[in-house]
Coordinates of C-alpha atoms in Angstrom, one line a residue:
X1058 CA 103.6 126.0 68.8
X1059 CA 99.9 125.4 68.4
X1060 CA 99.2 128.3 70.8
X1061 CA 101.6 130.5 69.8
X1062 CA 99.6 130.2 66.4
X1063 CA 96.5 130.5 67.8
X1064 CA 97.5 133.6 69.5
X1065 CA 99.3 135.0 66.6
X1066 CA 96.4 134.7 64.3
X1067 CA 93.8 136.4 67.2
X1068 CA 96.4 139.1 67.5
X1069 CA 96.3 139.9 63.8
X1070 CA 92.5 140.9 64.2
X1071 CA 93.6 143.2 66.8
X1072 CA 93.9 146.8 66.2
X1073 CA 94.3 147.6 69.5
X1074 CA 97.6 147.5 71.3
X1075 CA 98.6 145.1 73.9
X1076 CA 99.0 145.6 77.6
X1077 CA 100.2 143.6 80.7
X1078 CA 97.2 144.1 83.6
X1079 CA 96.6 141.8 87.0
X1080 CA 93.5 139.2 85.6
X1081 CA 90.3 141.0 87.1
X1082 CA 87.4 138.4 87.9
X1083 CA 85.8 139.1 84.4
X1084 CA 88.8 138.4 82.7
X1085 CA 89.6 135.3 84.9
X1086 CA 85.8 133.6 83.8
X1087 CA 86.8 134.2 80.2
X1088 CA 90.0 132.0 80.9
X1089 CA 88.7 129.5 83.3
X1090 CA 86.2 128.6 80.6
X1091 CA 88.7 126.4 78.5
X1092 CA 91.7 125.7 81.4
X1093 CA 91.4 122.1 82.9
X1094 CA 90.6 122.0 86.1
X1095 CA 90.7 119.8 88.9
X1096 CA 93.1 119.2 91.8
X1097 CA 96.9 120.3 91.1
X1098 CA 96.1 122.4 88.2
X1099 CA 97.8 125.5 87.6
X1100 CA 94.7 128.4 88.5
X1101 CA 94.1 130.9 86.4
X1102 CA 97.1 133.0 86.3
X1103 CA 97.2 136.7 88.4
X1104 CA 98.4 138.4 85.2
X1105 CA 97.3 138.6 82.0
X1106 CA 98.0 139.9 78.4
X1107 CA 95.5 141.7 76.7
X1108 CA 94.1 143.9 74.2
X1109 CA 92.3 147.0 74.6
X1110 CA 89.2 145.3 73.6
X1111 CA 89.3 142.7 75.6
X1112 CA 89.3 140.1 72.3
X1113 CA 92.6 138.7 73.4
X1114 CA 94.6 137.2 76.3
X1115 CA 98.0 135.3 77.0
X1116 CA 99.1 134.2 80.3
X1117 CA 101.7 132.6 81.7
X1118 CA 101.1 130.6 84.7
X1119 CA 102.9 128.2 86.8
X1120 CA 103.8 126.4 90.3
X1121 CA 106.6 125.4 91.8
X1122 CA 106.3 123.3 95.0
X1123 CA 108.7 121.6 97.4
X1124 CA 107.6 119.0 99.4
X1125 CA 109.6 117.6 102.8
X1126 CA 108.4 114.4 104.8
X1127 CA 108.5 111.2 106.1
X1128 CA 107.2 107.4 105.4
X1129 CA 106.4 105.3 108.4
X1130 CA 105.6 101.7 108.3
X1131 CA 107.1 101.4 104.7
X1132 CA 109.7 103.1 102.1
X1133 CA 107.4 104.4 99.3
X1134 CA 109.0 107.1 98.9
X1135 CA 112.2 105.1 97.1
X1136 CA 110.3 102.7 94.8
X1137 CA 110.0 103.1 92.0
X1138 CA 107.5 105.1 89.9
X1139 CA 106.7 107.0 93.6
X1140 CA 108.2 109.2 95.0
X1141 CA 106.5 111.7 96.5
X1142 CA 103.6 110.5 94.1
X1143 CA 101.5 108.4 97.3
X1144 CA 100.8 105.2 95.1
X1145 CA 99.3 103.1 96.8
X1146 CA 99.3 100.3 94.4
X1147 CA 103.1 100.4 94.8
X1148 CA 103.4 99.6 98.3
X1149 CA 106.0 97.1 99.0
X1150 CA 104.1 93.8 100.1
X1151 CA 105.7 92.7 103.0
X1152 CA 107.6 95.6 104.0
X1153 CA 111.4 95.4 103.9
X1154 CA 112.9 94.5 107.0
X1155 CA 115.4 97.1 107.8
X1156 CA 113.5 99.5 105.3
X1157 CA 110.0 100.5 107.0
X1158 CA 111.1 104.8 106.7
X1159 CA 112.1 107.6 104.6
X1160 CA 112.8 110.8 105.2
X1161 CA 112.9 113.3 101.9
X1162 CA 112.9 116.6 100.6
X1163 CA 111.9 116.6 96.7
X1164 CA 111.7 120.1 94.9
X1165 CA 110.9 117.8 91.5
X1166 CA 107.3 119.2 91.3
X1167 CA 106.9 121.9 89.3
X1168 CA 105.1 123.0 86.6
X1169 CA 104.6 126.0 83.9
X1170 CA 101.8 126.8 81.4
X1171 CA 101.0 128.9 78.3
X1172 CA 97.4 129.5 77.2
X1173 CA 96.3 132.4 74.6
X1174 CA 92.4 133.0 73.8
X1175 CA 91.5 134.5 70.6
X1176 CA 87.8 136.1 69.9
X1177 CA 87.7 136.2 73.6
X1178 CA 84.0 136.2 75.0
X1179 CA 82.4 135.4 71.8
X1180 CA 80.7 132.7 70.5
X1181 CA 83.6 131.5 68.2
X1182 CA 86.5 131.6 71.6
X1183 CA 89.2 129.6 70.5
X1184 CA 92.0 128.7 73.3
X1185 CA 95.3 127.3 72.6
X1186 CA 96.9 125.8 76.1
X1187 CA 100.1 123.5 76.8
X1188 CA 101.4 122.4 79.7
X1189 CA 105.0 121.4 80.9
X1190 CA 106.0 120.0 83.9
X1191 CA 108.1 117.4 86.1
X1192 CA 106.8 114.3 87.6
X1193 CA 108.4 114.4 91.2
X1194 CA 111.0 111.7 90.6
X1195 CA 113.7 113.5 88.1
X1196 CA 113.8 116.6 86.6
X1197 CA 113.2 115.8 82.8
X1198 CA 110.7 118.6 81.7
X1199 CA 107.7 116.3 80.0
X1200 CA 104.8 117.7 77.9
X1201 CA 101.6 117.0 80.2
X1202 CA 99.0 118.6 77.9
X1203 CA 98.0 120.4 74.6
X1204 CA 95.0 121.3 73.0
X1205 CA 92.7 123.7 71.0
X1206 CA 88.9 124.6 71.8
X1207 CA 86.6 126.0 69.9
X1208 CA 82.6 126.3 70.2
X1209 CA 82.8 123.6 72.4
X1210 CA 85.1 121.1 70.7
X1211 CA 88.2 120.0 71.9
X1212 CA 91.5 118.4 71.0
X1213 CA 94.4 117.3 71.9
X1214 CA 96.4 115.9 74.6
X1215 CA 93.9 116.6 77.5
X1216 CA 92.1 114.9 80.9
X1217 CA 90.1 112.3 79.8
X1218 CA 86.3 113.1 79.4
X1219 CA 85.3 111.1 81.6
X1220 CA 87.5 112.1 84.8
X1221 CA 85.5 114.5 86.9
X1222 CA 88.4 117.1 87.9
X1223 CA 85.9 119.4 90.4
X1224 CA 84.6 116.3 92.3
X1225 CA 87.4 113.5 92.3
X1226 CA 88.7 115.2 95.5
X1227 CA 89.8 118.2 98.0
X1228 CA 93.2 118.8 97.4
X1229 CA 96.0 117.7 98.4
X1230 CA 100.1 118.1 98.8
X1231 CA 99.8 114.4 97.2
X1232 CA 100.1 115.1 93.5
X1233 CA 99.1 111.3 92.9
X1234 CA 95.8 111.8 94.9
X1235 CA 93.4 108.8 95.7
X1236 CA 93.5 105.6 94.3
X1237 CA 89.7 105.2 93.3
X1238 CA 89.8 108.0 91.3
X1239 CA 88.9 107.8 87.3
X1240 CA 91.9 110.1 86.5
X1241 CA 94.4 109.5 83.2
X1242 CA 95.9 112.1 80.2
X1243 CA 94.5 110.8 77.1
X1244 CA 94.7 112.0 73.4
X1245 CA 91.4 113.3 72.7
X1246 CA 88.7 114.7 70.4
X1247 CA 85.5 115.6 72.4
X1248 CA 82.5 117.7 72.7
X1249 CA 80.9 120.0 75.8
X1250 CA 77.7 121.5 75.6
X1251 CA 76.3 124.9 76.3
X1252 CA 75.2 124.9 80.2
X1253 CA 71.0 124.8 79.3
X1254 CA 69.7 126.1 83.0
X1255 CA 71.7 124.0 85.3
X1256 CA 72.0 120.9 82.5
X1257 CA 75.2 120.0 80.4
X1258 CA 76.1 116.6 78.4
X1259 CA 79.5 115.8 76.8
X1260 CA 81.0 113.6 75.0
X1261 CA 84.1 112.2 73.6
X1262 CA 86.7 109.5 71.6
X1263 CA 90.3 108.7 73.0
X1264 CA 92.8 107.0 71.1
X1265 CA 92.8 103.6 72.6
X1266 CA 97.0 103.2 73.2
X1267 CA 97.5 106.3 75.7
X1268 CA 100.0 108.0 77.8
X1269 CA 99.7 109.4 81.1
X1270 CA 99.8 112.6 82.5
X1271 CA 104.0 111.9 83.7
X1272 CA 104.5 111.1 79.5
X1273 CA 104.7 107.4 80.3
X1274 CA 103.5 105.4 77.5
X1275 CA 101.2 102.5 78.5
X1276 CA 99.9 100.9 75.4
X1277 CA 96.1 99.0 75.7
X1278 CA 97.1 97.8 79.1
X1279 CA 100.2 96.3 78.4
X1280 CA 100.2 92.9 76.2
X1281 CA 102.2 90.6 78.8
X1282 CA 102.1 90.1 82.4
X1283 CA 104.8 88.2 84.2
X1284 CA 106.1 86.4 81.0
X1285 CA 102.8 85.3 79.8
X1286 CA 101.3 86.4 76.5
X1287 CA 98.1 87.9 77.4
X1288 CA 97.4 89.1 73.6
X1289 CA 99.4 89.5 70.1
X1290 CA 99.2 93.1 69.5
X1291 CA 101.1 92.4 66.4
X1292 CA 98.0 90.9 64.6
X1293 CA 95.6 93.2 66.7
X1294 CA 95.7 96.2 66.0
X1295 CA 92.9 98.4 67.9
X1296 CA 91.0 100.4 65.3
X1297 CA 88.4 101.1 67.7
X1298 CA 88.5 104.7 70.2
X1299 CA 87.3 104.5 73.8
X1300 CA 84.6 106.7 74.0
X1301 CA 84.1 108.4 77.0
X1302 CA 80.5 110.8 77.7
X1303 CA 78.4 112.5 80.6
X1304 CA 75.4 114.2 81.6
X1305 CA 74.9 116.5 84.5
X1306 CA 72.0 119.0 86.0
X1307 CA 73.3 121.4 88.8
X1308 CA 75.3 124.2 90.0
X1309 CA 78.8 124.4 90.9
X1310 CA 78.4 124.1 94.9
X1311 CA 75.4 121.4 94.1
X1312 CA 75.7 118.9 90.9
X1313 CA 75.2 115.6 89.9
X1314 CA 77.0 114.2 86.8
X1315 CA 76.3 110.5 85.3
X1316 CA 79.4 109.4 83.3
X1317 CA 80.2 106.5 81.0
X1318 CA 82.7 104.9 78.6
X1319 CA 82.8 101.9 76.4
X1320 CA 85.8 100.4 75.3
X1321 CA 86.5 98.1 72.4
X1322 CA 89.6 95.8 73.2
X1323 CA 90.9 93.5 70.0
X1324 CA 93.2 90.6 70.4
X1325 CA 94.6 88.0 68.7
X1326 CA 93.0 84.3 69.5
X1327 CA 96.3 82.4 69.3
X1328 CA 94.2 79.1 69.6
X1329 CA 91.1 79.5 67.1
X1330 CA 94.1 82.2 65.0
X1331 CA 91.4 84.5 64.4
X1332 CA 91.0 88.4 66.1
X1333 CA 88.3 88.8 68.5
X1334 CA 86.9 91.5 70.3
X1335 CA 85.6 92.2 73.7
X1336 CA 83.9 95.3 75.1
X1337 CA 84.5 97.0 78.4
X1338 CA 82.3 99.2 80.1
X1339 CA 82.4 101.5 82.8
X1340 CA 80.0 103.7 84.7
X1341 CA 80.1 106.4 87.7
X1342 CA 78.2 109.3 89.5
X1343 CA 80.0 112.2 90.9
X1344 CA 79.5 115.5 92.1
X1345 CA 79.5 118.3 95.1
X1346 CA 77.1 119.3 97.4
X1347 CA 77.5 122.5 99.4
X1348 CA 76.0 126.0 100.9
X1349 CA 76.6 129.2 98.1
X1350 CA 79.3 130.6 99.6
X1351 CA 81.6 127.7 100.0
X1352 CA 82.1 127.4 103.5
X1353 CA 82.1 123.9 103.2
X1354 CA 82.5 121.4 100.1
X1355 CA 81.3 117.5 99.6
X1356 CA 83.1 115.9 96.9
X1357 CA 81.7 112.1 96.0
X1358 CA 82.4 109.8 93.5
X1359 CA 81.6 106.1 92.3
X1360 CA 82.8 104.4 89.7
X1361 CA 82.1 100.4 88.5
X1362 CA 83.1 98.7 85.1
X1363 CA 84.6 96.1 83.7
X1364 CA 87.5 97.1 81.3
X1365 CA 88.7 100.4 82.6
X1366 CA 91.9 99.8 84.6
X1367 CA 93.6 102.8 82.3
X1368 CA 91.4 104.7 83.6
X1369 CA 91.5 104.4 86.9
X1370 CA 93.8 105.8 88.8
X1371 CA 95.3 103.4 91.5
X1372 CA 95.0 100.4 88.5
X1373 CA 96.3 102.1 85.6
X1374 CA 99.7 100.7 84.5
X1375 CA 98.7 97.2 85.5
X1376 CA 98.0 95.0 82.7
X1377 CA 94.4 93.6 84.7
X1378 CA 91.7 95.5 83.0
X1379 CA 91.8 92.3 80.0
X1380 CA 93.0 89.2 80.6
X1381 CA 92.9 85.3 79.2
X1382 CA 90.1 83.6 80.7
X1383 CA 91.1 80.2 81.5
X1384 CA 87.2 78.5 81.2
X1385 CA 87.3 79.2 77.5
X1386 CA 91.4 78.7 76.1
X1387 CA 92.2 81.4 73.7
X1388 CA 89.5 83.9 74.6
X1389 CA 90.0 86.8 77.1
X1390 CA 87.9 88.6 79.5
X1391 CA 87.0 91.9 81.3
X1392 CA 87.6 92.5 84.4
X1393 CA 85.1 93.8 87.0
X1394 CA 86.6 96.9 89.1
X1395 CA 85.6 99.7 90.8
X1396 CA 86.3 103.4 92.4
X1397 CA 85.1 104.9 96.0
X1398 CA 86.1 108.7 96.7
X1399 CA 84.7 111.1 99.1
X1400 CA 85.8 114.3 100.7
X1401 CA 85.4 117.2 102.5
X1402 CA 86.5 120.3 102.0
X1403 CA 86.2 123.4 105.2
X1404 CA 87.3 127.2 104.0
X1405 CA 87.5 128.6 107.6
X1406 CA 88.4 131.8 106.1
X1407 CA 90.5 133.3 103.2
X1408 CA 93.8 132.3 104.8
X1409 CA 92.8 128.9 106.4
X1410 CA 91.5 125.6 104.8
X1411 CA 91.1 121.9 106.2
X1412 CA 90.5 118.7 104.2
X1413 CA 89.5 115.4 104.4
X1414 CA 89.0 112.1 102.1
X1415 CA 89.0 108.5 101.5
X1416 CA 89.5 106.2 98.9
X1417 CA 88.7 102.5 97.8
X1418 CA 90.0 100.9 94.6
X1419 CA 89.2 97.0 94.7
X1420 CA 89.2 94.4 91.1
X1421 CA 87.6 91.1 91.0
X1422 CA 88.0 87.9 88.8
X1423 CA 91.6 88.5 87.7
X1424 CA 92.5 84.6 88.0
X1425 CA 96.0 83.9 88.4
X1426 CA 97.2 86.9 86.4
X1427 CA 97.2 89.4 89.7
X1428 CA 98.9 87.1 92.3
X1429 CA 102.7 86.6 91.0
X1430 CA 105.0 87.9 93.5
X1431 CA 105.4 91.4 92.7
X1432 CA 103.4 95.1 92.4
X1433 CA 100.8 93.9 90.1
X1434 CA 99.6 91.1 93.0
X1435 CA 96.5 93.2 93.5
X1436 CA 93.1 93.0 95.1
X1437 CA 92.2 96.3 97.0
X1438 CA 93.9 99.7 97.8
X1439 CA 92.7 102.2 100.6
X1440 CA 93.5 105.7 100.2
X1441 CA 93.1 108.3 103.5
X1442 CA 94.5 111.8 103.7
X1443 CA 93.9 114.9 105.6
X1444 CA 95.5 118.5 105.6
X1445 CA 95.7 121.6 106.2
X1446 CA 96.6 124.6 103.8
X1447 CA 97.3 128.1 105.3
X1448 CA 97.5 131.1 102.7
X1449 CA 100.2 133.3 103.5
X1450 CA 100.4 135.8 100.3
X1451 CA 98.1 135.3 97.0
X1452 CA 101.2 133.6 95.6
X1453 CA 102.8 131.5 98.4
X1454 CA 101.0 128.5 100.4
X1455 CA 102.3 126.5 102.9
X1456 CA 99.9 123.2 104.3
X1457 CA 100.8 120.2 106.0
X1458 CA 99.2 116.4 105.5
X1459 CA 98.9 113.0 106.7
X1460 CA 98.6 110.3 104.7
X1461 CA 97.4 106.6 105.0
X1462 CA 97.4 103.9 102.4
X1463 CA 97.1 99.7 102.3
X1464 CA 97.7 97.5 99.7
X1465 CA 96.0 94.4 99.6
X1466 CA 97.0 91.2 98.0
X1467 CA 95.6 87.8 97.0
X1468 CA 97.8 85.7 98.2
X1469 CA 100.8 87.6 100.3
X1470 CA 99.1 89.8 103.0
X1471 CA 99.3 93.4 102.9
X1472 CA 101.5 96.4 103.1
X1473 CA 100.6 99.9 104.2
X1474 CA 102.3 103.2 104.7
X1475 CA 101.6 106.6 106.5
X1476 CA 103.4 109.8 105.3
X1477 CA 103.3 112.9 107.0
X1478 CA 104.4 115.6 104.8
X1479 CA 104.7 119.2 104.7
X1480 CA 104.9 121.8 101.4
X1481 CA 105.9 125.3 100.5
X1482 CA 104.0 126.2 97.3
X1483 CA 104.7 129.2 95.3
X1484 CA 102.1 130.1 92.6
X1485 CA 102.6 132.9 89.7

């Protein structure tokens, strides 16, 4: 509905009639300029609506993609929450005897957008874009995003600020990805800069209780773990946004970006019966190296903080990033985590690309509050994955993959999992 205003209000300047056209390169940079990107977001649709004048444009975009494959050493696939999603964090610790392989074929990932640009190519652009999709477990259509921009400002339900989308990864068939990533769907008001020769800043403030990309509400990283009260959320109520920012110098094939965000987490000191408040912080460099014309891509990416398990990717959902710290009764404390990614990405040609990555996600200090026996017992995740994707029409792709994961615990051992997976993708 937002958009559809947007648009309808853009139109209305228009005295120029509207006409459906295939999205010619200038046309696409007008509407890549305010659609997220990142890995398993819809590209900039082939067609486009427009004016005459070039002041207005509505597409329609979308994906659907069926995925076939197999677990071996584990049964991913059928717990919970996975599906073909590669979770690492959710890999059953020991294995179930009698249950080490799955074989599926899930067409439950698919996805459609609507995005409508008003004053197109002027300094007062405004884009309205939504996007609906499924989550690759059941079919339930869920609202993953929706925002305005205008001269720079943005908000809406959106990628967090901080998340790098060009440099968390190559793709992949996996739409979950690697598990060190800084990756979440937040509710957002933010700010981008003008690109001043090569250097850009941003910055933002997400509503501290948030929701993921599948619609899942999470809250402020959940106020119990196994039974125990980790904070009253009843008396604490968190008036304070994350705020997420970043500064980068570079081009597209060759940047480095700095990013940060500080949380503020209140909680309710059931001892002393006063609130409290505890910061969390995180940090992480990211970027791409690479020739001009592509040929080959580096993605890297490094995250540390203490705090910012909704944030990251493998982590989020867990209720780790805050928890009671047992030297000091009552009071609570952050806990220190961190992200690895790094990839490769090889375009052999227009038809033919290979890539490659790896993944660490690893939290410290969690006391007992991450080694009862079930999927929150967690110390380390490793993430590996490698693919190839073969273009056989501008709208169809086919690619196959192998993927490796292992979930550490603190007490129980480990579990891992390989999947080998193939995918027919049609794109509009």
């Amino acid at each position: 509905m937002m958009a559809l205003c947007v648009g309808t209000a853009a139109v209305a300047q228009s005295p120029h009639s509207l006409s459906i056209v295939r999205t010619s390169a200038e046309d696409s940079v007008i509407l890549a300029a305010d659609r997220p990107s990142g890995p398993h977001e819809i590209p900039v649709p082939k067609f486009t609506v427009k004016s005459q004048d070039r002041s207005f444009f509505m597409t329609i975009g979308g994906q659907i993609n069926t995925i076939m494959g197999v677990d071996l050493g584990n049964n991913l696939y059928n717990v919970d929450g996975a599906g073909i999603n590669f979770v690492t964090q959710l890999i059953p610790v020991p294995a179930t005897k009698g249950h080490k392989g799955d074989y599926y074929i899930n067409p439950l990932n698919a996805d459609v957008d609507f995005q409508i640009v008003g004053l197109a190519g002027s300094a007062d652009q405004i884009t309205g874009y939504v996007k609906f999709g499924t989550n690759g477990i059941n079919n339930t259509l869920k609202l993953k995003k929706a925002y305005v921009t205008w001269r720079g400002f943005t908000a809406g339900e959106k990628n967090t600020l901080i998340q790098d989308g060009d440099a968390m990864q190559p793709p992949t068939i996996d739409p979950q990805g690697p598990s060190g990533c800084l990756a979440t769907t937040v509710y957002e008001v933010s700010y981008k800069s003008k690109n001043y020769n090569g250097f850009q800043f941003a910055l933002g403030l997400d509503m501290p209780s948030w929701n993921s990309s599948n619609g899942v509400y999470r809250g402020k990283d959940y106020p119990t773990f196994d039974g125990k009260q980790v904070a009253d959320y009843g008396d604490a109520e968190q008036m304070v946004p994350d705020i997420p920012m970043w500064i980068q110098y570079g081009t597209d094939q060759n940047r480095l970006r700095i990013s940060g965000i500080i949380r503020n987490f209140s909680y309710r000191d059931l001892i002393a019966d006063k609130t409290r408040h505890l910061v969390g912080w995180g940090v992480m460099a990211s970027g791409n190296l690479g020739p001009k014309n592509g040929s080959v891509i580096f993605y890297y990416q490094a995250a540390y903080g203490q705090g910012i398990g909704a944030y990251l990717q493998d982590i989020a959902g867990m209720p780790l990033s805050f928890v009671p710290d047992n030297a000091k009764p009552g009071k609570m404390k952050a806990s220190p985590m961190m992200g690895l990614n790094f990839g490769f990405t090889f375009n052999l040609n227009s038809k033919w690309q290979v890539n490659v990555m790896g993944s660490e996600s690893r939290i410290w200090k969690v006391s007992d509050y991450a080694t009862s026996e079930d999927g929150a017992n967690y110390k380390y995740a490793l993430y590996g994955a490698a693919n190839i994707f073969y273009n056989i029409t501008p709208y169809l792709q086919w690619g196959i993959e192998y993927l490796y994961g292992k979930h550490q615990t603190w007490n129980m051992g480990s579990g891992h999992d390989n999947r080998i997976q193939t995918q027919i993708m049609f794109t509009l």
